[in-house]
mmCIF file of C-alpha atoms in Angstrom:
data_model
loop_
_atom_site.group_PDB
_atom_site.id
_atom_site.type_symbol
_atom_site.label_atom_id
_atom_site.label_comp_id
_atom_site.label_asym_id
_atom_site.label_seq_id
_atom_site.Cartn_x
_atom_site.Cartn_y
_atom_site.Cartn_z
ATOM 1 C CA UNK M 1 87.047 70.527 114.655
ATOM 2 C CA UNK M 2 89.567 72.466 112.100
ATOM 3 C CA UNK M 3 86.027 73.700 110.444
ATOM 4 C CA UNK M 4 85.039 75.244 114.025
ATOM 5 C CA UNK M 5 88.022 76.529 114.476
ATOM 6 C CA UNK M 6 88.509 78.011 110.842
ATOM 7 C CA UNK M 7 85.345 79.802 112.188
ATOM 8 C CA UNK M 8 86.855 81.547 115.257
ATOM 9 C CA UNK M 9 89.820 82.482 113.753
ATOM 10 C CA UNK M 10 88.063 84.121 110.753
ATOM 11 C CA UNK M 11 86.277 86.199 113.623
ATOM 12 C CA UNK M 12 89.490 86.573 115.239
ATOM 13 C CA UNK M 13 90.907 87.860 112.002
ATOM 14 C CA UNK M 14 88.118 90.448 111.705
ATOM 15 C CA UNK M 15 87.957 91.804 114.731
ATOM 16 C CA UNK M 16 91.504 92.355 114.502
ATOM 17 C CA UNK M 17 90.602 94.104 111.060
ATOM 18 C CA UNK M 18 87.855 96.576 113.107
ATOM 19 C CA UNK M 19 89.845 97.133 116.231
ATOM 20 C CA UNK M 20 92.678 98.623 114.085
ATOM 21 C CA UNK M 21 89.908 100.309 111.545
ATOM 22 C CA UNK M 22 91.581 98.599 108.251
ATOM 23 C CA UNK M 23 88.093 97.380 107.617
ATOM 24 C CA UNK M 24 87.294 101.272 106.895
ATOM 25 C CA UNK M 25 88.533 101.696 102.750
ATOM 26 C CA UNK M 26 89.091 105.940 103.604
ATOM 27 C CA UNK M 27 91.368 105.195 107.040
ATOM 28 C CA UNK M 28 93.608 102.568 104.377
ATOM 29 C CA UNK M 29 93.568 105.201 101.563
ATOM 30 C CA UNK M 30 94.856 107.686 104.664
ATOM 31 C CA UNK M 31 97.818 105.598 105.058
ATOM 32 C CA UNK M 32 98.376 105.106 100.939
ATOM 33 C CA UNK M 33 98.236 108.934 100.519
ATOM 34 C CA UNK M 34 101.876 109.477 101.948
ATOM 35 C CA UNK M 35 101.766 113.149 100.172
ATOM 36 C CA UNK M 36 98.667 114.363 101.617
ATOM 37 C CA UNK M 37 97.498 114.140 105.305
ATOM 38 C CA UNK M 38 99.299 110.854 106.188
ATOM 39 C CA UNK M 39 98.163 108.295 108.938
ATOM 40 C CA UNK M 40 100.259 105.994 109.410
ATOM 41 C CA UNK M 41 98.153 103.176 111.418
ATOM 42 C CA UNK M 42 98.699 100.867 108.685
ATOM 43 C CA UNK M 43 102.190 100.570 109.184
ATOM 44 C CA UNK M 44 101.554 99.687 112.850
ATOM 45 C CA UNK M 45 99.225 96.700 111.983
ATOM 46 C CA UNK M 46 101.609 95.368 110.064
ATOM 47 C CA UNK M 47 104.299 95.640 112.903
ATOM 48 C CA UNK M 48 101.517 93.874 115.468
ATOM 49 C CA UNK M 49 100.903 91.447 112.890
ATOM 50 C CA UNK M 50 104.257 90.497 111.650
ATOM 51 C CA UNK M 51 105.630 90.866 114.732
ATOM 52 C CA UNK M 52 103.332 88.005 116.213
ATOM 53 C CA UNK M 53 103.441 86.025 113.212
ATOM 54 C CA UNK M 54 107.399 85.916 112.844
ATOM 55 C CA UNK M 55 107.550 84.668 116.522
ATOM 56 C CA UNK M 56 104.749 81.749 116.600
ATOM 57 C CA UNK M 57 105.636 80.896 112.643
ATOM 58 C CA UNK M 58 109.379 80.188 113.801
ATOM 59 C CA UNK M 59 108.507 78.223 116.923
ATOM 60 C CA UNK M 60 105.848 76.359 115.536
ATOM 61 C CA UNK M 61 106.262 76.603 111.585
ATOM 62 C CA UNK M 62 108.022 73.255 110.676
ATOM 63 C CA UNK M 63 105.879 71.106 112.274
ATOM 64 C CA UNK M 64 105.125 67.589 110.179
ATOM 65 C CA UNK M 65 101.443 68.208 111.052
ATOM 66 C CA UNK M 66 99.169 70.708 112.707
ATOM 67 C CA UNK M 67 98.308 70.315 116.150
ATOM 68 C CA UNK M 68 95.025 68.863 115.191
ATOM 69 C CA UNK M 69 96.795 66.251 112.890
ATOM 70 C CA UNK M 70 96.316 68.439 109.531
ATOM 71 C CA UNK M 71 98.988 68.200 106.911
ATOM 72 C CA UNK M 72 100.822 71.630 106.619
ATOM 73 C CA UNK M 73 100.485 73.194 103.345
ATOM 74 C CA UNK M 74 103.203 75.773 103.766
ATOM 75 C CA UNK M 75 104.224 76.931 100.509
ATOM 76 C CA UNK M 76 107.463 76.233 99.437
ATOM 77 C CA UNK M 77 108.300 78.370 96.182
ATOM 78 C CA UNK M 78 111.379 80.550 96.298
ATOM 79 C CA UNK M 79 111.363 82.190 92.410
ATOM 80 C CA UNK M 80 110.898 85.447 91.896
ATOM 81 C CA UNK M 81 108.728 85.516 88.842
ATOM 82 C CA UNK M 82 106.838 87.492 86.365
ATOM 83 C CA UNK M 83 103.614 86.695 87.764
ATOM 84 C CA UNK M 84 104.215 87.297 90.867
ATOM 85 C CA UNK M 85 105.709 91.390 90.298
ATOM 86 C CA UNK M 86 102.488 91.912 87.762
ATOM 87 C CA UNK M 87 100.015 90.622 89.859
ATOM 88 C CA UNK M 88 101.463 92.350 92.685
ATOM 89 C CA UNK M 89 101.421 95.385 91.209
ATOM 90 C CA UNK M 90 98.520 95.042 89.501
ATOM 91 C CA UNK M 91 97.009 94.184 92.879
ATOM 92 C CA UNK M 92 98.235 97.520 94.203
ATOM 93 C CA UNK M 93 96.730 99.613 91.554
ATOM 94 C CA UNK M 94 93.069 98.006 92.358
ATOM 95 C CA UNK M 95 93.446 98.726 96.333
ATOM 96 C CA UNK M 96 94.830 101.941 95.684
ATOM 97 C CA UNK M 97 91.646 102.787 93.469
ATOM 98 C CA UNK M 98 89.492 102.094 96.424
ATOM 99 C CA UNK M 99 91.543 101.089 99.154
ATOM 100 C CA UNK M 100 89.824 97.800 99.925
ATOM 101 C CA UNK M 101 91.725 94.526 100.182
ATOM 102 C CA UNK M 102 89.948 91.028 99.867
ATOM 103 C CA UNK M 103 90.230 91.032 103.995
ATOM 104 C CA UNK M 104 88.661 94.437 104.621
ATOM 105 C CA UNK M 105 85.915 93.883 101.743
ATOM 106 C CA UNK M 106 84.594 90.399 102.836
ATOM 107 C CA UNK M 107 84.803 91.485 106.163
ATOM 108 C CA UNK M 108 82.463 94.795 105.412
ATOM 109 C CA UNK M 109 79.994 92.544 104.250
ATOM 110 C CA UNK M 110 79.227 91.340 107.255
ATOM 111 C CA UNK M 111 78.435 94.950 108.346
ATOM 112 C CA UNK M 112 75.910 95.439 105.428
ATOM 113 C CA UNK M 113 77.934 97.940 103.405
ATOM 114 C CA UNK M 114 76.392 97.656 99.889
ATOM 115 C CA UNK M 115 78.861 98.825 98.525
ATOM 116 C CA UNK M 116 81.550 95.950 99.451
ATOM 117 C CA UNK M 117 78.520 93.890 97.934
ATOM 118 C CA UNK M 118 79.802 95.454 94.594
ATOM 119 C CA UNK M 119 83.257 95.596 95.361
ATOM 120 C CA UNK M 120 83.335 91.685 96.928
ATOM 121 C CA UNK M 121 81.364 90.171 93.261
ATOM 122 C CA UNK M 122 83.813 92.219 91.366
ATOM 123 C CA UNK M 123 86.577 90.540 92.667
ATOM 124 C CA UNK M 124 84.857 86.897 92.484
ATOM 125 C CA UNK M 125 84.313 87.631 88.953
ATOM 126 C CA UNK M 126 88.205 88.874 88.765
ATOM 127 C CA UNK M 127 89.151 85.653 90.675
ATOM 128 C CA UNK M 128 86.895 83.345 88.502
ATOM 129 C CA UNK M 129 88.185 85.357 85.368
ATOM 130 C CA UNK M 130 91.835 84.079 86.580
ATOM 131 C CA UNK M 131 90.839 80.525 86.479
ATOM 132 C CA UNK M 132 89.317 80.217 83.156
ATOM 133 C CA UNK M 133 92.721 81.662 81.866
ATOM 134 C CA UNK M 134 94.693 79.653 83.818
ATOM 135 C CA UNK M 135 92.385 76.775 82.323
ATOM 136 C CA UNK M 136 92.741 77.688 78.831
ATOM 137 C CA UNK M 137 96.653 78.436 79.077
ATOM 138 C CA UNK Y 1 104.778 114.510 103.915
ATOM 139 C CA UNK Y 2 102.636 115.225 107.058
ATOM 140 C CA UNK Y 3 101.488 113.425 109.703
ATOM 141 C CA UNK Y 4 97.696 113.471 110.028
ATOM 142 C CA UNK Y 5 97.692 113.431 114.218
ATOM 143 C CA UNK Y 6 94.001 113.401 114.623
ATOM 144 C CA UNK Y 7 93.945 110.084 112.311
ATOM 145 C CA UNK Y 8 96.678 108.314 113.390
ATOM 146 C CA UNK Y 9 95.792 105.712 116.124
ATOM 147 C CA UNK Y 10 98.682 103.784 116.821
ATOM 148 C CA UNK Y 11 96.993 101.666 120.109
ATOM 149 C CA UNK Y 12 94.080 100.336 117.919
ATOM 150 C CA UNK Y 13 96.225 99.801 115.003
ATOM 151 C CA UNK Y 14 98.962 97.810 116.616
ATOM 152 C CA UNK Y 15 95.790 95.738 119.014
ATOM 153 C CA UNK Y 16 94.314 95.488 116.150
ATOM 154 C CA UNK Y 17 97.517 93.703 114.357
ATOM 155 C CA UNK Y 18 98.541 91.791 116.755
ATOM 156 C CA UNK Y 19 95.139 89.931 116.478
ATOM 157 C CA UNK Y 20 95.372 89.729 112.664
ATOM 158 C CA UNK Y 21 98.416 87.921 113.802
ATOM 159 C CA UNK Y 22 97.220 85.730 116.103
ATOM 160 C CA UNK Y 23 94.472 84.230 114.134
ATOM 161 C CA UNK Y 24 96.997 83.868 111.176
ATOM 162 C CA UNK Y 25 99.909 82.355 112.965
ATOM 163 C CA UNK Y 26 97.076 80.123 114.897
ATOM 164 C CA UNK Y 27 95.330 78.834 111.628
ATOM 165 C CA UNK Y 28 98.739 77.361 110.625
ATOM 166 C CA UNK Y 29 99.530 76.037 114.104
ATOM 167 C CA UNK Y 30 95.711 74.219 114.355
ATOM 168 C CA UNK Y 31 94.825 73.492 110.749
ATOM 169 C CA UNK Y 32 97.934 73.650 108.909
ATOM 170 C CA UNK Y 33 96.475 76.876 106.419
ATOM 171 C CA UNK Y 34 98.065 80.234 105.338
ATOM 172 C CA UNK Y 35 95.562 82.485 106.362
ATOM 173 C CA UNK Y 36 95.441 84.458 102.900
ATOM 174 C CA UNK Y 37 92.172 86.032 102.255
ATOM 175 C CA UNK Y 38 92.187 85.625 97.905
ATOM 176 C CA UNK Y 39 93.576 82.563 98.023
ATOM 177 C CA UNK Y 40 90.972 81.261 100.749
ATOM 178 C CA UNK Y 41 88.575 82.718 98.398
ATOM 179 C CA UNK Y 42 90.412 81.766 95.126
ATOM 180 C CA UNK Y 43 90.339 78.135 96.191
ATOM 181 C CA UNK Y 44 86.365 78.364 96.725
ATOM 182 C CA UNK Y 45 86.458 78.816 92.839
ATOM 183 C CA UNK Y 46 89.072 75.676 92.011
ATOM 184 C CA UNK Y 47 88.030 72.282 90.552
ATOM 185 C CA UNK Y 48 87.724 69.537 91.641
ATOM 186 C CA UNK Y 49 86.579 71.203 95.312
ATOM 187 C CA UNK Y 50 89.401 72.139 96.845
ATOM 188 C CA UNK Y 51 88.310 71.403 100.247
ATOM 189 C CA UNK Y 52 85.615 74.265 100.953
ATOM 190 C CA UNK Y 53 84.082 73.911 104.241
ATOM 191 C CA UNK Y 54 87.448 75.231 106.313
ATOM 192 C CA UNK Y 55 87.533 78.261 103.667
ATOM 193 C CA UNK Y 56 83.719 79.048 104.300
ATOM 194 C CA UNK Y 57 83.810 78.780 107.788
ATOM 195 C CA UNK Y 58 86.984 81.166 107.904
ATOM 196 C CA UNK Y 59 85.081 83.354 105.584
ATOM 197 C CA UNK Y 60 81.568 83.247 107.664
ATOM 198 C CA UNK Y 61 83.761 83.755 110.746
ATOM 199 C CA UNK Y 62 85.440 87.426 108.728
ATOM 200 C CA UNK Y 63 81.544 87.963 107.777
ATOM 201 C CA UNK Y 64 80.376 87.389 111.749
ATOM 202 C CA UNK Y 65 82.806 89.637 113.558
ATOM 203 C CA UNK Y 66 81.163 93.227 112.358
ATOM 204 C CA UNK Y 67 77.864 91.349 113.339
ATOM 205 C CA UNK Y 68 79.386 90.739 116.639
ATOM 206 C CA UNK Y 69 80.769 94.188 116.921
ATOM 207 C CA UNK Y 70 77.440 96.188 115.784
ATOM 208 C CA UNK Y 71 75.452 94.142 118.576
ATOM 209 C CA UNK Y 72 77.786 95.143 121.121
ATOM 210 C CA UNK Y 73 79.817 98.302 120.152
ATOM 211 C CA UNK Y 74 77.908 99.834 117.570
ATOM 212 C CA UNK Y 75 78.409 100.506 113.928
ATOM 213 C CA UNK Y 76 81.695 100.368 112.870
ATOM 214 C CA UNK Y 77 83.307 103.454 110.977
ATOM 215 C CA UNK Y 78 83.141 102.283 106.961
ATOM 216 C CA UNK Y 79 83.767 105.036 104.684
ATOM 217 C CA UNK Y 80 83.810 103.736 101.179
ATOM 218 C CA UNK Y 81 84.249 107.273 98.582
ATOM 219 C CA UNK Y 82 84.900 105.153 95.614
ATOM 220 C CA UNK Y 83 81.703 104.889 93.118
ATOM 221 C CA UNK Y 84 80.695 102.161 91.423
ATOM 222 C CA UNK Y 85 82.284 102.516 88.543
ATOM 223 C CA UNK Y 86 85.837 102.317 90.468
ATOM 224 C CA UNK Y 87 84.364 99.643 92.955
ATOM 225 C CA UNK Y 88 83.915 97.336 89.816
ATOM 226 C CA UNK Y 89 87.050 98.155 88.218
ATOM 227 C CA UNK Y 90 89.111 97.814 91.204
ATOM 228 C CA UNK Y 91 87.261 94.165 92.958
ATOM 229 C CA UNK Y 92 87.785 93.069 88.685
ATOM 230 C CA UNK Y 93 91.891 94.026 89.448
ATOM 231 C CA UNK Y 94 91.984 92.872 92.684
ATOM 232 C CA UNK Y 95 90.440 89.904 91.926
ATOM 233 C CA UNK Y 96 92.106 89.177 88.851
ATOM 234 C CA UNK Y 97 95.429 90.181 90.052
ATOM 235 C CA UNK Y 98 95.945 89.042 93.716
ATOM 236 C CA UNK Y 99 95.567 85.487 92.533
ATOM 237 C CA UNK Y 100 98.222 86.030 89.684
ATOM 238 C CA UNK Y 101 100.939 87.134 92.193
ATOM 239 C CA UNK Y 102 99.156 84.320 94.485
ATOM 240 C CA UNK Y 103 98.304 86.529 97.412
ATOM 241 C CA UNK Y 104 97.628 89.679 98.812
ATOM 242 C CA UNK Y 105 97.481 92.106 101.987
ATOM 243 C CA UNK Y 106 97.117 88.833 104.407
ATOM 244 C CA UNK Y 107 98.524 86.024 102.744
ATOM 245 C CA UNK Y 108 102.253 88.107 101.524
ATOM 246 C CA UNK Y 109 101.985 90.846 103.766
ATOM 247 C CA UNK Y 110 101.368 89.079 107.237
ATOM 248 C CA UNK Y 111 101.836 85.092 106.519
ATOM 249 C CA UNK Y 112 104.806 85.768 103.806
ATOM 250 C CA UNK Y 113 106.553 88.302 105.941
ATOM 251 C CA UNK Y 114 106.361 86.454 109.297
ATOM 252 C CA UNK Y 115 107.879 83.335 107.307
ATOM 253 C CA UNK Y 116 110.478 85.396 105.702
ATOM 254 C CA UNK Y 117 109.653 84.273 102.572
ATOM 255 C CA UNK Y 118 111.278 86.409 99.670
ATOM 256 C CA UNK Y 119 108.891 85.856 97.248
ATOM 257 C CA UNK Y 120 105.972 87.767 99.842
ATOM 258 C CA UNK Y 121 108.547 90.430 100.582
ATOM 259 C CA UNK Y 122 109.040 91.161 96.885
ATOM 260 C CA UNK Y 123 105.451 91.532 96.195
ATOM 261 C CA UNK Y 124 104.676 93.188 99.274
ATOM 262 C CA UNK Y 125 107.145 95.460 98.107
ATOM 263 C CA UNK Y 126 105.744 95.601 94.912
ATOM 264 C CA UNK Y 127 102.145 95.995 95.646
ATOM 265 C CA UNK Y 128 102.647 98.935 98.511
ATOM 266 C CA UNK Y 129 104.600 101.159 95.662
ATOM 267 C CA UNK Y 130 101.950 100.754 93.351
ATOM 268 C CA UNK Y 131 99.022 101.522 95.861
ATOM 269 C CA UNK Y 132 101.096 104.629 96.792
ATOM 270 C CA UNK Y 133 102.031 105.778 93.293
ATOM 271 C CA UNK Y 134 98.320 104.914 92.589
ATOM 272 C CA UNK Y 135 96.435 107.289 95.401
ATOM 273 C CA UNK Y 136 99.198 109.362 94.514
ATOM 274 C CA UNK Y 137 97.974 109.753 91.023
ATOM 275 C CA UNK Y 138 94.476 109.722 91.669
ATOM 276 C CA UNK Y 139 94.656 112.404 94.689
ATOM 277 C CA UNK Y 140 97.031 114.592 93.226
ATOM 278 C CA UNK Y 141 98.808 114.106 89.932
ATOM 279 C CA UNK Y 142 95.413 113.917 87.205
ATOM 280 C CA UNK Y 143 94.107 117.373 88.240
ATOM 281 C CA UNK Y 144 93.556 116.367 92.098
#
């Protein structure tokens, strides 16, 4: 059941990604280019998103268990660290480069783009790269 | 700053969202997940299995929706100028540096924010400035 509905919700997610076009790298880079011709959409999904997300996380956030008897795995750090501000940043250099987010990229693949082909291995390899470290530190 | 009226779509965009929404805030009501797309990923690539088949079925589901959308409204619009050179460099970043600061777009931007956490709103923070200075740069500070 939780696999099924992993499913759904991952199409949920990405329609939600092509109704509001994020799943298009140029519309993002539109809304990251606030000194040339700016569109702003991007802000807007983030409203809709947050805005559902603040409501349904409060009411139903601090459950003991899902409602299909999963534990919640919530995280629970509060620290700002260094980690967190370079890899943030870091992250935002890479999306600005070609304005694709893991979301938007995994989601393109589905629509046979070969170029989120390149852009999706890249990242596994970026991701995989971070584990070995992590391994070896 | 100017407003680019003829892209803007503020409808689709905040439709759009409030879906993105939905399925996250639903995935943590029903299964008890963040719905953060590197670290669904970044677990796939964790030892011992971190349990898999709930991150590949989210995953096939992201995969199945522009499927879905091609059969019945057509090709979506997917504009990708970068070349491969800066596709590589950027996924290596991405991927590299989303699961240092242990999320990204979904997982601190939507799940962080809508939990208030201040760790998600910092690096939100953090990773918006940078992908502004950074199309900033590349459009029109290095002879753009």
């Amino acid at each position: 059941m939780p696999t099924l509905v992993s499913f759904l919700l991952g199409l949920l997610f990405g329609l939600g990604l092509l109704i509001s076009g994020m799943i298009n790298p140029a519309k993002v880079l539109g809304f990251l280019d606030i000194a040339g011709q700016w569109d702003p959409s991007l802000a807007l999904v983030m409203v809709g998103a947050i805005g559902v997300g603040t409501v349904l996380f409060r009411l139903f956030g601090q459950r003991q268990s899902s409602v299909l008897g999963e534990p919640m795995r919530v995280p629970t750090r509060q620290d700002i660290d260094r980690p967190l501000i370079l890899g943030a940043v870091g992250f935002g250099v890479g999306w600005g480069l070609a304005g694709f987010c893991p979301g938007p990229a995994i989601a393109a693949l589905g629509a046979g783009e070969g170029k989120a082909f390149v852009f999706v291995a890249a990242m596994l390899l970026g991701m995989w790269g971070f584990e070995r470290w992590q391994a070896r530190a | 700053m100017t407003i680019d009226w003829s892209a803007f779509t503020p409808w689709s965009a905040l439709i759009g969202g409030l879906l993105i929404g939905l399925s996250a805030s639903l995935l943590l009501i029903l299964n008890g997940r963040i719905a953060g797309i590197s670290g669904i990923v970044g677990g796939l690539l964790q030892r011992p299995d971190n349990d898999s088949s709930w991150r590949l079925a989210f995953l096939g589901g992201l995969v199945a929706a522009p499927i879905l959308w091609l059969l019945v409204a057509g090709a979506p619009e997917i504009r990708i100028d970068a070349g491969y050179p800066m596709l590589i460099l950027a996924g290596l970043i991405v991927g590299f540096c989303t699961r240092l600061g242990a999320g990204c777009t979904s997982g601190h931007g939507v799940c962080g924010l809508s939990r208030l956490s201040p760790r998600s709103l910092v690096a939100t923070l953090c990773f918006m400035a940078a992908g502004f200075v950074t199309v900033y740069l590349v459009r029109h500070g290095l002879g753009g």
